[in-house]
Amino acid sequence: MQPSGEVGSNPQTTPESTKKTSLLQRMLDIVEAVGNRVPHPAVIFLLLIAVVVVVSHIMEMANASVSFQVINEKTDQLETETSVARSLLSSDGIRFIYTQLIPNFMGFSAVGLMIVAMVGAGVAEESGLIQALIRKLVILSPKAILAYILVFVGILSSVGADAGYLVLIPLAGTAFLSIGRHPLAGLAAGFAAVAGAFTVNMLIKPLDAVLTEFTNDAIHLVDPSRSIGLTANLWFSLASVPLLTVIITLVTERIIEPRLGAYTGEKPIEKSGSLTPQESTGLLYSLWAMLGVLIFFGLLTIPAEAPLRDPASGAIIGNSPFMNGLIAVIMVMFLATGIAYGIGAGTIAKTNDVINAVGKSISSLGGTIFLLLIISQFVAYFNYSNMGTILAVNLSNMLKDANVGPFWLLMGLIVVVGLLDFLITGAIAKWAIFAPIFVPVLVKLNVDPEAALAAYRIADSPINMITPLNVYFAMVVGFAQKYDKNAGVGTIVSLMLPYVMFIFAGWILLFIAWYLLGIPWGI
C-alpha cells in the first residue's frame, strides 16, 4: 500500500505499472493517504467521545427530543417512547461516566466473543492445523476458484454470528499468501464477505428470527391477521449469496490486487506441494476429533427435548440456545481439532503446549482489547445521549412524510439505513426503530412486507466495511499490520471502498429487478 500517497512508496508492495493509473485508483490513493494521516484509532475514538460529550450538552440545552413507536424486544409489544437528549456534562451524565466504566466494557459482547474464539483458534494456529488445512485446500482447489471458495464460505460464516470476523478474515489473508497472492487482498476479500453480506445466507440464522419477529409486530399494526415466516426472504437470499460471491471476487481480482501489486514482504517457507506423512496423520486425527465434537453437540441438540433446543418451540434453527451459543461450538471445534492435529503431527507433546498456545493467542490481543475498552465507552456515551435515536427517527419521518411511491420509499429506506449505519452498526437496534415506521406504510400501499425486510438487509451490511464504529474494524487494521506495518485506517477504507460501491450497485439492481418482476421473496 502507499501510505504517503505515492505509488510504490511501500516496500512491501510493487505496483505492476506506474504509468497508467485509473481515476478510481487515484481516488483510492488519496483516500488512503488522507486516512493514514489520521491518528491511531484509539485517539480517534477519544476525540469522538469528546465530540459526543459536547454535542450531547448542546442538544439538551436545545431541548431536543423525539416521540416514536418502537417494538419492545422482550414483550414484542409496540410502545410509544420519547427520547430526550441527555447531557453527559450534567450531574447524571458525570455520574454515568464515572460509575459505568467497567459495566460498559464488560457488557461489550465483542470482547468476550473475540477471546473465546481465540482460545480455540490459537491452538489450531500454533499446532499447524490452519496451515495444513490451507495447504490441503490449495492442493485440492484450482487457484482460479480459491478466492470464490473463500468468499462464499465467508458469506455463509454469518450463521455463526461474528465468528467469521475472528476466523475467516485472517485465514483468507494466509491462504492468499500461501499461493503467492497479496495477503492484504485476501484480508479485504474476507472482510467484504463477512461484513458486506452479513444479513444474507443460504441458512437460517439467529438474526433472521429477530428481524422477522420485529417485522411481524410492525405488520400487525395495520393487519393483525398477516405474518411472515423465517424463510420470508429465502429466495432473495439464495440469489444474493452467489451474486455477492462473484462481485466480491471480481473486485478483489480486477481492482484490489492490481492496485496492491506484488507482495514483497516476509513470505512463508516454501514447502513441497504434498503434505508430509506427519501432517497427513495430524489431519486424520483432527477429522476424528471433528466427528467427535459433532456427535457430542448432536446429542445435545438433535433428540426431542434436547437441552440446546428452544425450550418453548423445540426449534433448533432460529432463536434457540444452540444458535445463540454457536461460538462455543466453534471454540470447542478448533480446540479439539487443533489438539488432535498436534498429537498426530507431533507439534503438541504435553498439556503445557496447549496452554502456551492459548496464552500466546490471547496475549496478541492486548492492543485490540485496549481499543475495545475505549470503543465500549464511546458506544455507551452515544447511546446514553440518545443522539442516534433522535437522528434516526427524524430522518425516517422525513422520508415517510415525503409522499413518494412505494418503489422510491423502498429506495429511500436503503439510503437512510445505509447512512445511519455509519453511526449505528447494530442490525437489530436499527430495525426495531425502522420496522414500525416503514412496514405499516408499505403494507397500506399493498407492498409485500418481505420487500421492506429485503431492502433493509441490503442497506444494513455494506457500510460495515468502512465505518470505524464497526467494533471489528480496528481488529482488521491489526490483521493488515501483520503484513504491512504502515497499514492504518486509510489503508482499510481505501481497500474496502470499491467493495462498498459495487456491492451496493449490484445488490440494488438485483432488488429492483426482483421487485419489478414480482418474484416471490421467500417461502
Short mmCIF file of C-alpha atoms in Angstrom, two decimals:
data_model
loop_
_atom_site.label_atom_id
_atom_site.label_comp_id
_atom_site.label_asym_id
_atom_site.label_seq_id
_atom_site.Cartn_x
_atom_site.Cartn_y
_atom_site.Cartn_z
CA MET A 1 0.00 0.00 0.00
CA GLN A 2 1.04 3.63 -0.36
CA PRO A 3 0.51 5.44 2.93
CA SER A 4 2.34 8.51 1.67
CA GLY A 5 0.10 8.74 -1.36
CA GLU A 6 2.96 7.99 -3.78
CA VAL A 7 2.82 4.92 -5.96
CA GLY A 8 5.28 2.31 -4.83
CA SER A 9 6.27 4.11 -1.62
CA ASN A 10 5.63 0.99 0.43
CA PRO A 11 8.45 -1.54 0.15
CA GLN A 12 6.06 -4.44 0.67
CA THR A 13 4.02 -3.84 -2.49
CA THR A 14 5.19 -3.32 -6.01
CA PRO A 15 2.50 -1.98 -8.40
CA GLU A 16 2.64 -3.64 -11.79
CA SER A 17 2.52 -0.34 -13.60
CA THR A 18 3.19 3.23 -12.59
CA LYS A 19 2.46 4.69 -16.00
CA LYS A 20 -1.27 4.29 -16.21
CA THR A 21 -3.42 4.91 -13.18
CA SER A 22 -7.19 4.97 -13.42
CA LEU A 23 -9.33 7.67 -11.84
CA LEU A 24 -10.60 5.12 -9.31
CA GLN A 25 -7.07 4.11 -8.33
CA ARG A 26 -6.02 7.76 -7.90
CA MET A 27 -9.10 8.40 -5.77
CA LEU A 28 -8.30 5.38 -3.58
CA ASP A 29 -4.69 6.52 -3.22
CA ILE A 30 -5.94 9.88 -1.95
CA VAL A 31 -8.36 8.19 0.47
CA GLU A 32 -5.57 6.00 1.78
CA ALA A 33 -3.08 8.86 2.12
CA VAL A 34 -5.57 11.03 3.99
CA GLY A 35 -6.86 8.15 6.11
CA ASN A 36 -3.42 7.03 7.16
CA ARG A 37 -2.57 10.52 8.38
CA VAL A 38 -5.33 10.42 10.95
CA PRO A 39 -4.30 9.43 14.49
CA HIS A 40 -4.39 5.92 15.92
CA PRO A 41 -7.96 4.55 16.17
CA ALA A 42 -7.75 4.83 19.97
CA VAL A 43 -7.07 8.56 19.65
CA ILE A 44 -9.88 8.91 17.10
CA PHE A 45 -12.39 7.39 19.49
CA LEU A 46 -11.17 9.54 22.37
CA LEU A 47 -11.79 12.59 20.15
CA LEU A 48 -15.22 11.22 19.20
CA ILE A 49 -16.03 10.79 22.88
CA ALA A 50 -15.18 14.46 23.41
CA VAL A 51 -17.45 15.42 20.49
CA VAL A 52 -20.33 13.34 21.88
CA VAL A 53 -19.94 14.91 25.30
CA VAL A 54 -20.07 18.45 23.91
CA VAL A 55 -22.87 17.82 21.38
CA SER A 56 -24.99 16.00 23.98
CA HIS A 57 -24.87 19.09 26.18
CA ILE A 58 -25.80 21.40 23.29
CA MET A 59 -28.72 19.15 22.35
CA GLU A 60 -30.00 19.06 25.92
CA MET A 61 -29.81 22.85 26.12
CA ALA A 62 -31.84 22.98 22.88
CA ASN A 63 -34.44 20.60 24.43
CA ALA A 64 -34.03 18.15 21.53
CA SER A 65 -36.44 15.22 21.74
CA VAL A 66 -38.48 12.88 19.58
CA SER A 67 -41.50 10.61 20.16
CA PHE A 68 -41.84 7.37 18.22
CA GLN A 69 -43.28 3.88 18.32
CA VAL A 70 -40.85 1.05 18.87
CA ILE A 71 -41.12 -2.71 19.35
CA ASN A 72 -40.10 -3.94 22.78
CA GLU A 73 -37.65 -6.83 22.30
CA LYS A 74 -38.81 -8.60 25.47
CA THR A 75 -42.60 -8.29 25.13
CA ASP A 76 -42.93 -7.90 21.33
CA GLN A 77 -45.41 -5.13 22.03
CA LEU A 78 -45.46 -1.78 20.27
CA GLU A 79 -44.73 1.00 22.70
CA THR A 80 -44.63 4.77 22.38
CA GLU A 81 -41.37 6.16 23.63
CA THR A 82 -39.98 9.65 23.90
CA SER A 83 -36.24 10.09 23.62
CA VAL A 84 -34.87 13.26 25.15
CA ALA A 85 -31.32 14.43 24.61
CA ARG A 86 -29.27 13.82 27.75
CA SER A 87 -26.11 15.75 28.52
CA LEU A 88 -23.00 13.92 29.60
CA LEU A 89 -21.90 17.11 31.36
CA SER A 90 -24.90 17.14 33.70
CA SER A 91 -24.69 15.65 37.19
CA ASP A 92 -26.40 12.47 35.99
CA GLY A 93 -24.11 12.30 32.97
CA ILE A 94 -20.97 12.68 35.00
CA ARG A 95 -22.17 10.01 37.42
CA PHE A 96 -22.82 7.72 34.43
CA ILE A 97 -19.30 8.26 33.06
CA TYR A 98 -17.75 7.66 36.49
CA THR A 99 -19.70 4.59 37.59
CA GLN A 100 -20.21 2.74 34.29
CA LEU A 101 -16.61 2.40 33.09
CA ILE A 102 -16.37 -1.31 33.95
CA PRO A 103 -20.03 -2.24 33.18
CA ASN A 104 -19.74 -0.58 29.76
CA PHE A 105 -16.68 -2.70 28.96
CA MET A 106 -17.95 -5.95 30.44
CA GLY A 107 -21.24 -5.58 28.58
CA PHE A 108 -19.44 -5.20 25.24
CA SER A 109 -20.07 -8.64 23.71
CA ALA A 110 -17.36 -8.30 21.06
CA VAL A 111 -14.68 -8.65 23.75
CA GLY A 112 -15.98 -11.97 25.01
CA LEU A 113 -16.59 -13.34 21.52
CA MET A 114 -13.08 -12.46 20.44
CA ILE A 115 -11.36 -14.00 23.46
CA VAL A 116 -13.46 -17.19 23.42
CA ALA A 117 -12.90 -17.72 19.70
CA MET A 118 -9.15 -17.17 20.05
CA VAL A 119 -8.90 -19.88 22.71
CA GLY A 120 -9.65 -22.48 20.05
CA ALA A 121 -8.23 -20.65 17.04
CA GLY A 122 -4.93 -20.07 18.84
CA VAL A 123 -4.41 -23.79 19.44
CA ALA A 124 -5.36 -24.60 15.85
CA GLU A 125 -2.89 -21.97 14.61
CA GLU A 126 0.03 -22.93 16.85
CA SER A 127 -0.38 -26.66 16.26
CA GLY A 128 -0.11 -26.12 12.50
CA LEU A 129 -3.66 -27.22 11.71
CA ILE A 130 -4.64 -23.96 9.98
CA GLN A 131 -1.58 -24.02 7.73
CA ALA A 132 -2.09 -27.68 6.88
CA LEU A 133 -5.76 -27.12 6.03
CA ILE A 134 -4.88 -24.18 3.81
CA ARG A 135 -2.22 -26.20 2.01
CA LYS A 136 -4.74 -29.03 1.55
CA LEU A 137 -7.28 -26.56 0.22
CA VAL A 138 -4.70 -25.16 -2.20
CA ILE A 139 -3.77 -28.66 -3.37
CA LEU A 140 -7.40 -29.68 -3.96
CA SER A 141 -8.71 -26.37 -5.33
CA PRO A 142 -7.68 -24.84 -8.65
CA LYS A 143 -6.07 -21.47 -7.95
CA ALA A 144 -8.62 -19.79 -10.21
CA ILE A 145 -11.51 -20.61 -7.87
CA LEU A 146 -9.79 -20.39 -4.47
CA ALA A 147 -10.92 -16.79 -3.99
CA TYR A 148 -14.51 -17.74 -4.86
CA ILE A 149 -14.43 -20.53 -2.28
CA LEU A 150 -13.08 -18.27 0.47
CA VAL A 151 -15.62 -15.52 -0.27
CA PHE A 152 -18.51 -17.99 -0.41
CA VAL A 153 -17.51 -19.53 2.93
CA GLY A 154 -17.09 -16.03 4.36
CA ILE A 155 -20.64 -15.09 3.45
CA LEU A 156 -22.00 -18.30 4.96
CA SER A 157 -19.96 -17.72 8.14
CA SER A 158 -22.59 -15.24 9.35
CA VAL A 159 -24.58 -18.26 10.54
CA GLY A 160 -22.07 -18.31 13.40
CA ALA A 161 -22.75 -14.65 14.24
CA ASP A 162 -19.43 -12.76 14.48
CA ALA A 163 -17.16 -15.81 14.26
CA GLY A 164 -16.32 -15.03 10.63
CA TYR A 165 -14.58 -11.82 11.66
CA LEU A 166 -12.30 -13.73 14.00
CA VAL A 167 -11.58 -16.80 11.87
CA LEU A 168 -12.31 -16.31 8.18
CA ILE A 169 -10.68 -12.90 7.63
CA PRO A 170 -7.16 -13.81 8.87
CA LEU A 171 -7.49 -17.23 7.22
CA ALA A 172 -8.19 -15.58 3.86
CA GLY A 173 -5.04 -13.47 4.17
CA THR A 174 -2.95 -16.55 4.97
CA ALA A 175 -4.50 -18.52 2.11
CA PHE A 176 -3.71 -15.79 -0.43
CA LEU A 177 -0.13 -15.55 0.83
CA SER A 178 0.33 -19.32 0.57
CA ILE A 179 -0.30 -19.25 -3.20
CA GLY A 180 1.79 -16.16 -3.88
CA ARG A 181 -1.03 -13.61 -3.90
CA HIS A 182 -1.12 -10.43 -1.85
CA PRO A 183 -2.32 -11.20 1.70
CA LEU A 184 -4.00 -7.79 2.04
CA ALA A 185 -6.18 -8.71 -0.94
CA GLY A 186 -7.16 -11.87 0.90
CA LEU A 187 -7.97 -9.91 4.05
CA ALA A 188 -10.04 -7.45 2.01
CA ALA A 189 -11.97 -10.25 0.29
CA GLY A 190 -12.62 -11.95 3.62
CA PHE A 191 -13.73 -8.71 5.28
CA ALA A 192 -16.04 -7.90 2.37
CA ALA A 193 -17.60 -11.38 2.52
CA VAL A 194 -18.11 -11.39 6.29
CA ALA A 195 -19.20 -7.77 6.82
CA GLY A 196 -20.58 -6.67 3.44
CA ALA A 197 -23.01 -9.58 3.08
CA PHE A 198 -23.72 -10.21 6.75
CA THR A 199 -27.53 -10.09 6.54
CA VAL A 200 -27.97 -12.83 3.92
CA ASN A 201 -27.17 -16.51 3.99
CA MET A 202 -28.26 -19.82 2.50
CA LEU A 203 -29.14 -20.98 6.00
CA ILE A 204 -31.48 -19.63 8.68
CA LYS A 205 -29.56 -17.86 11.44
CA PRO A 206 -30.47 -16.21 14.78
CA LEU A 207 -30.59 -12.72 13.22
CA ASP A 208 -33.38 -13.86 10.88
CA ALA A 209 -35.58 -14.77 13.82
CA VAL A 210 -35.23 -11.34 15.42
CA LEU A 211 -35.72 -9.36 12.20
CA THR A 212 -38.76 -11.48 11.25
CA GLU A 213 -40.28 -11.02 14.70
CA PHE A 214 -39.91 -7.24 14.52
CA THR A 215 -41.38 -7.22 11.01
CA ASN A 216 -44.42 -9.21 12.10
CA ASP A 217 -45.03 -6.90 15.04
CA ALA A 218 -44.96 -3.96 12.63
CA ILE A 219 -47.32 -5.71 10.18
CA HIS A 220 -49.85 -6.36 12.96
CA LEU A 221 -50.23 -2.63 13.48
CA VAL A 222 -52.31 -2.49 10.29
CA ASP A 223 -53.16 -6.15 9.60
CA PRO A 224 -53.27 -8.43 12.68
CA SER A 225 -54.11 -11.47 10.53
CA ARG A 226 -50.96 -11.28 8.41
CA SER A 227 -47.49 -12.59 9.26
CA ILE A 228 -44.29 -13.66 7.56
CA GLY A 229 -42.05 -16.60 8.44
CA LEU A 230 -38.34 -17.16 8.99
CA THR A 231 -37.95 -18.00 5.31
CA ALA A 232 -39.67 -14.82 4.10
CA ASN A 233 -36.50 -13.69 2.28
CA LEU A 234 -35.15 -17.15 1.46
CA TRP A 235 -35.31 -16.93 -2.34
CA PHE A 236 -33.83 -13.43 -2.37
CA SER A 237 -31.04 -14.52 -0.01
CA LEU A 238 -30.29 -17.62 -2.09
CA ALA A 239 -29.91 -15.40 -5.16
CA SER A 240 -27.91 -12.76 -3.27
CA VAL A 241 -25.21 -15.11 -1.98
CA PRO A 242 -23.83 -16.25 -5.39
CA LEU A 243 -24.21 -12.73 -6.81
CA LEU A 244 -22.23 -11.21 -3.95
CA THR A 245 -19.66 -14.02 -4.17
CA VAL A 246 -18.99 -13.12 -7.80
CA ILE A 247 -18.97 -9.35 -7.15
CA ILE A 248 -16.56 -9.57 -4.21
CA THR A 249 -14.21 -11.93 -6.03
CA LEU A 250 -14.15 -9.84 -9.22
CA VAL A 251 -13.49 -6.64 -7.25
CA THR A 252 -10.63 -8.43 -5.48
CA GLU A 253 -9.06 -9.71 -8.68
CA ARG A 254 -9.77 -6.79 -11.03
CA ILE A 255 -9.32 -3.79 -8.72
CA ILE A 256 -7.71 -4.63 -5.38
CA GLU A 257 -4.90 -6.95 -6.46
CA PRO A 258 -3.76 -4.80 -9.43
CA ARG A 259 -3.65 -1.79 -7.11
CA LEU A 260 -1.63 -3.63 -4.46
CA GLY A 261 0.81 -5.17 -6.91
CA ALA A 262 3.18 -7.96 -5.92
CA TYR A 263 3.73 -8.64 -2.23
CA THR A 264 7.41 -8.35 -1.30
CA GLY A 265 7.14 -8.72 2.45
CA GLU A 266 8.03 -11.76 4.51
CA LYS A 267 6.75 -14.94 2.93
CA PRO A 268 6.29 -18.40 4.45
CA ILE A 269 8.98 -21.01 3.93
CA GLU A 270 8.21 -22.92 0.77
CA LYS A 271 7.11 -26.48 1.37
CA SER A 272 6.59 -29.31 -1.05
CA GLY A 273 3.24 -29.46 -2.76
CA SER A 274 2.14 -32.56 -0.88
CA LEU A 275 1.68 -32.90 2.85
CA THR A 276 4.24 -34.79 4.93
CA PRO A 277 3.19 -38.12 6.49
CA GLN A 278 3.08 -36.43 9.90
CA GLU A 279 0.82 -33.67 8.59
CA SER A 280 -1.47 -36.22 6.94
CA THR A 281 -1.68 -38.14 10.20
CA GLY A 282 -2.47 -34.93 12.03
CA LEU A 283 -5.29 -34.11 9.61
CA LEU A 284 -6.70 -37.61 10.04
CA TYR A 285 -6.65 -37.21 13.83
CA SER A 286 -8.32 -33.80 13.50
CA LEU A 287 -11.03 -35.35 11.33
CA TRP A 288 -11.83 -37.88 14.03
CA ALA A 289 -11.84 -35.11 16.64
CA MET A 290 -14.24 -33.07 14.50
CA LEU A 291 -16.58 -36.03 14.20
CA GLY A 292 -16.44 -36.49 17.96
CA VAL A 293 -17.37 -32.85 18.56
CA LEU A 294 -20.23 -33.07 16.05
CA ILE A 295 -21.58 -36.21 17.72
CA PHE A 296 -21.30 -34.60 21.16
CA PHE A 297 -23.20 -31.47 20.22
CA GLY A 298 -25.58 -33.52 18.08
CA LEU A 299 -26.64 -35.46 21.17
CA LEU A 300 -27.23 -32.16 22.96
CA THR A 301 -29.29 -30.77 20.10
CA ILE A 302 -30.98 -33.30 17.81
CA PRO A 303 -33.09 -35.52 20.13
CA ALA A 304 -36.51 -34.30 21.18
CA GLU A 305 -36.32 -32.38 24.47
CA ALA A 306 -32.57 -31.90 23.93
CA PRO A 307 -31.22 -29.09 26.12
CA LEU A 308 -29.94 -26.97 23.22
CA ARG A 309 -33.34 -26.83 21.51
CA ASP A 310 -35.67 -23.92 22.12
CA PRO A 311 -37.45 -24.95 25.36
CA ALA A 312 -40.78 -23.48 24.17
CA SER A 313 -40.96 -24.44 20.48
CA GLY A 314 -38.38 -27.20 20.30
CA ALA A 315 -36.73 -25.46 17.35
CA ILE A 316 -33.02 -25.89 16.60
CA ILE A 317 -32.65 -23.20 13.94
CA GLY A 318 -33.53 -19.60 14.73
CA ASN A 319 -33.60 -18.08 18.20
CA SER A 320 -32.55 -21.26 20.02
CA PRO A 321 -29.88 -21.97 22.66
CA PHE A 322 -27.87 -23.88 20.04
CA MET A 323 -27.74 -20.97 17.58
CA ASN A 324 -27.30 -18.31 20.25
CA GLY A 325 -24.31 -20.14 21.72
CA LEU A 326 -22.76 -21.26 18.44
CA ILE A 327 -19.46 -19.55 19.32
CA ALA A 328 -18.97 -22.29 21.95
CA VAL A 329 -19.25 -24.97 19.27
CA ILE A 330 -16.68 -23.13 17.17
CA MET A 331 -14.28 -22.76 20.09
CA VAL A 332 -14.54 -26.44 21.07
CA MET A 333 -14.22 -27.49 17.42
CA PHE A 334 -10.99 -25.55 16.92
CA LEU A 335 -9.64 -26.60 20.30
CA ALA A 336 -10.33 -30.32 19.82
CA THR A 337 -9.17 -30.49 16.21
CA GLY A 338 -6.08 -28.38 16.96
CA ILE A 339 -5.04 -30.64 19.83
CA ALA A 340 -5.75 -33.76 17.79
CA TYR A 341 -3.73 -32.45 14.86
CA GLY A 342 -0.85 -31.52 17.13
CA ILE A 343 -0.76 -35.01 18.64
CA GLY A 344 -0.85 -36.66 15.23
CA ALA A 345 1.69 -34.32 13.62
CA GLY A 346 3.95 -34.26 16.67
CA THR A 347 3.64 -30.49 17.23
CA ILE A 348 1.94 -30.95 20.62
CA ALA A 349 3.68 -33.19 23.13
CA LYS A 350 2.31 -32.11 26.50
CA THR A 351 -0.54 -30.13 28.03
CA ASN A 352 1.69 -27.12 28.55
CA ASP A 353 1.97 -26.79 24.78
CA VAL A 354 -1.81 -26.28 24.58
CA ILE A 355 -1.87 -23.77 27.43
CA ASN A 356 1.05 -21.86 25.96
CA ALA A 357 -0.71 -21.70 22.58
CA VAL A 358 -3.82 -20.25 24.20
CA GLY A 359 -1.77 -17.74 26.17
CA LYS A 360 0.14 -16.65 23.08
CA SER A 361 -3.01 -16.08 21.02
CA ILE A 362 -4.77 -14.09 23.76
CA SER A 363 -1.68 -12.03 24.60
CA SER A 364 -1.58 -10.88 20.97
CA LEU A 365 -4.97 -9.23 21.54
CA GLY A 366 -3.66 -6.74 24.12
CA GLY A 367 -3.78 -3.70 21.84
CA THR A 368 -7.17 -4.67 20.46
CA ILE A 369 -8.66 -5.16 23.93
CA PHE A 370 -7.42 -1.71 24.96
CA LEU A 371 -9.04 -0.20 21.87
CA LEU A 372 -12.30 -2.02 22.58
CA LEU A 373 -12.24 -0.58 26.10
CA ILE A 374 -12.32 2.91 24.56
CA ILE A 375 -14.87 1.96 21.89
CA SER A 376 -17.17 0.48 24.51
CA GLN A 377 -17.19 3.80 26.35
CA PHE A 378 -17.93 5.72 23.14
CA VAL A 379 -20.86 3.44 22.29
CA ALA A 380 -22.24 3.72 25.83
CA TYR A 381 -21.96 7.53 25.86
CA PHE A 382 -23.51 7.81 22.41
CA ASN A 383 -26.45 5.62 23.46
CA TYR A 384 -26.85 7.46 26.78
CA SER A 385 -27.15 10.81 24.99
CA ASN A 386 -29.96 9.49 22.71
CA MET A 387 -28.33 11.29 19.78
CA GLY A 388 -28.59 8.28 17.46
CA THR A 389 -32.27 7.67 18.18
CA ILE A 390 -33.21 11.31 17.65
CA LEU A 391 -31.33 11.39 14.33
CA ALA A 392 -32.74 8.07 13.10
CA VAL A 393 -36.38 8.88 13.88
CA ASN A 394 -36.19 12.37 12.36
CA LEU A 395 -34.63 11.06 9.14
CA SER A 396 -37.12 8.21 8.82
CA ASN A 397 -40.09 10.50 9.48
CA MET A 398 -38.86 12.90 6.80
CA LEU A 399 -38.72 10.05 4.32
CA LYS A 400 -42.14 8.70 5.31
CA ASP A 401 -43.73 12.15 5.00
CA ALA A 402 -42.16 12.79 1.58
CA ASN A 403 -45.30 11.25 0.00
CA VAL A 404 -43.42 9.25 -2.65
CA GLY A 405 -44.49 5.98 -4.25
CA PRO A 406 -43.70 2.58 -2.73
CA PHE A 407 -40.71 1.92 -5.02
CA TRP A 408 -38.99 5.17 -4.10
CA LEU A 409 -39.92 4.66 -0.46
CA LEU A 410 -38.02 1.37 -0.56
CA MET A 411 -35.06 3.06 -2.26
CA GLY A 412 -35.19 5.80 0.38
CA LEU A 413 -35.18 3.18 3.12
CA ILE A 414 -31.96 1.71 1.69
CA VAL A 415 -30.31 5.15 1.53
CA VAL A 416 -31.35 6.27 5.03
CA VAL A 417 -30.40 2.99 6.72
CA GLY A 418 -27.11 2.93 4.82
CA LEU A 419 -26.23 6.44 6.00
CA LEU A 420 -27.19 5.70 9.59
CA ASP A 421 -25.07 2.54 9.52
CA PHE A 422 -22.02 4.80 9.80
CA LEU A 423 -23.20 5.60 13.35
CA ILE A 424 -25.47 2.74 14.41
CA THR A 425 -24.00 -0.55 13.19
CA GLY A 426 -26.32 -2.98 15.03
CA ALA A 427 -28.85 -4.58 12.69
CA ILE A 428 -31.35 -5.31 15.44
CA ALA A 429 -31.30 -1.85 17.03
CA LYS A 430 -31.97 -0.07 13.72
CA TRP A 431 -34.76 -2.40 12.60
CA ALA A 432 -36.51 -2.01 15.98
CA ILE A 433 -36.84 1.68 15.07
CA PHE A 434 -37.43 1.47 11.32
CA ALA A 435 -39.81 -1.52 11.13
CA PRO A 436 -42.81 0.14 12.87
CA ILE A 437 -42.28 3.27 10.74
CA PHE A 438 -41.86 1.83 7.24
CA VAL A 439 -43.56 -1.59 7.25
CA PRO A 440 -47.11 -0.35 8.07
CA VAL A 441 -46.86 2.36 5.38
CA LEU A 442 -45.72 -0.17 2.77
CA VAL A 443 -48.41 -2.69 3.75
CA LYS A 444 -51.04 0.03 3.27
CA LEU A 445 -49.59 0.64 -0.20
CA ASN A 446 -50.02 -3.10 -0.99
CA VAL A 447 -46.28 -3.75 -0.90
CA ASP A 448 -45.16 -7.08 0.49
CA PRO A 449 -43.51 -6.59 3.91
CA GLU A 450 -40.93 -9.09 2.71
CA ALA A 451 -39.76 -6.40 0.27
CA ALA A 452 -39.14 -3.97 3.14
CA LEU A 453 -37.13 -6.60 5.01
CA ALA A 454 -35.11 -7.40 1.87
CA ALA A 455 -34.36 -3.70 1.37
CA TYR A 456 -33.22 -3.46 4.97
CA ARG A 457 -30.86 -6.42 4.51
CA ILE A 458 -29.20 -4.62 1.61
CA ALA A 459 -28.86 -1.33 3.47
CA ASP A 460 -27.52 -2.73 6.74
CA SER A 461 -24.39 -4.57 5.55
CA PRO A 462 -22.00 -2.83 3.09
CA ILE A 463 -21.19 0.26 5.18
CA ASN A 464 -19.94 -2.04 7.95
CA MET A 465 -16.77 -2.43 5.87
CA ILE A 466 -15.73 1.22 6.12
CA THR A 467 -17.17 2.60 9.35
CA PRO A 468 -14.66 2.68 12.22
CA LEU A 469 -17.66 2.24 14.54
CA ASN A 470 -17.77 -1.41 13.47
CA VAL A 471 -16.22 -2.97 16.57
CA TYR A 472 -14.15 -5.33 14.40
CA PHE A 473 -12.78 -2.62 12.11
CA ALA A 474 -9.79 -1.95 14.35
CA MET A 475 -9.10 -5.68 14.55
CA VAL A 476 -8.94 -5.84 10.73
CA VAL A 477 -6.43 -2.97 10.81
CA GLY A 478 -4.38 -5.13 13.19
CA PHE A 479 -4.57 -8.09 10.81
CA ALA A 480 -3.33 -5.85 7.99
CA GLN A 481 -0.39 -4.61 10.06
CA LYS A 482 0.85 -8.19 10.27
CA TYR A 483 1.71 -7.88 6.57
CA ASP A 484 2.27 -4.12 6.28
CA LYS A 485 3.46 -2.26 9.37
CA ASN A 486 2.39 1.04 7.76
CA ALA A 487 -1.23 -0.06 7.34
CA GLY A 488 -3.80 2.14 9.05
CA VAL A 489 -7.41 3.25 8.90
CA GLY A 490 -6.86 4.78 5.46
CA THR A 491 -5.43 1.51 4.16
CA ILE A 492 -8.54 -0.44 5.10
CA VAL A 493 -11.01 2.23 3.97
CA SER A 494 -9.31 2.55 0.57
CA LEU A 495 -9.26 -1.24 0.17
CA MET A 496 -12.93 -1.62 1.06
CA LEU A 497 -14.47 1.36 -0.79
CA PRO A 498 -14.62 -0.46 -4.16
CA TYR A 499 -16.45 -3.34 -2.48
CA VAL A 500 -18.98 -0.92 -0.95
CA MET A 501 -19.67 0.71 -4.30
CA PHE A 502 -20.01 -2.46 -6.35
CA ILE A 503 -21.91 -4.44 -3.71
CA PHE A 504 -24.45 -1.64 -3.32
CA ALA A 505 -24.78 -1.27 -7.10
CA GLY A 506 -25.15 -4.97 -7.86
CA TRP A 507 -27.38 -5.74 -4.89
CA ILE A 508 -29.73 -2.81 -5.51
CA LEU A 509 -30.03 -3.79 -9.20
CA LEU A 510 -30.98 -7.31 -8.10
CA PHE A 511 -33.53 -5.85 -5.70
CA ILE A 512 -35.04 -3.60 -8.41
CA ALA A 513 -35.33 -6.50 -10.87
CA TRP A 514 -36.86 -8.72 -8.18
CA TYR A 515 -39.37 -6.05 -7.21
CA LEU A 516 -40.38 -5.08 -10.76
CA LEU A 517 -40.71 -8.70 -11.91
CA GLY A 518 -42.81 -9.60 -8.86
CA ILE A 519 -40.67 -12.61 -7.94
CA PRO A 520 -41.56 -14.12 -4.54
CA TRP A 521 -39.10 -13.02 -1.87
CA GLY A 522 -39.24 -16.30 0.02
CA ILE A 523 -41.50 -19.01 1.36
#
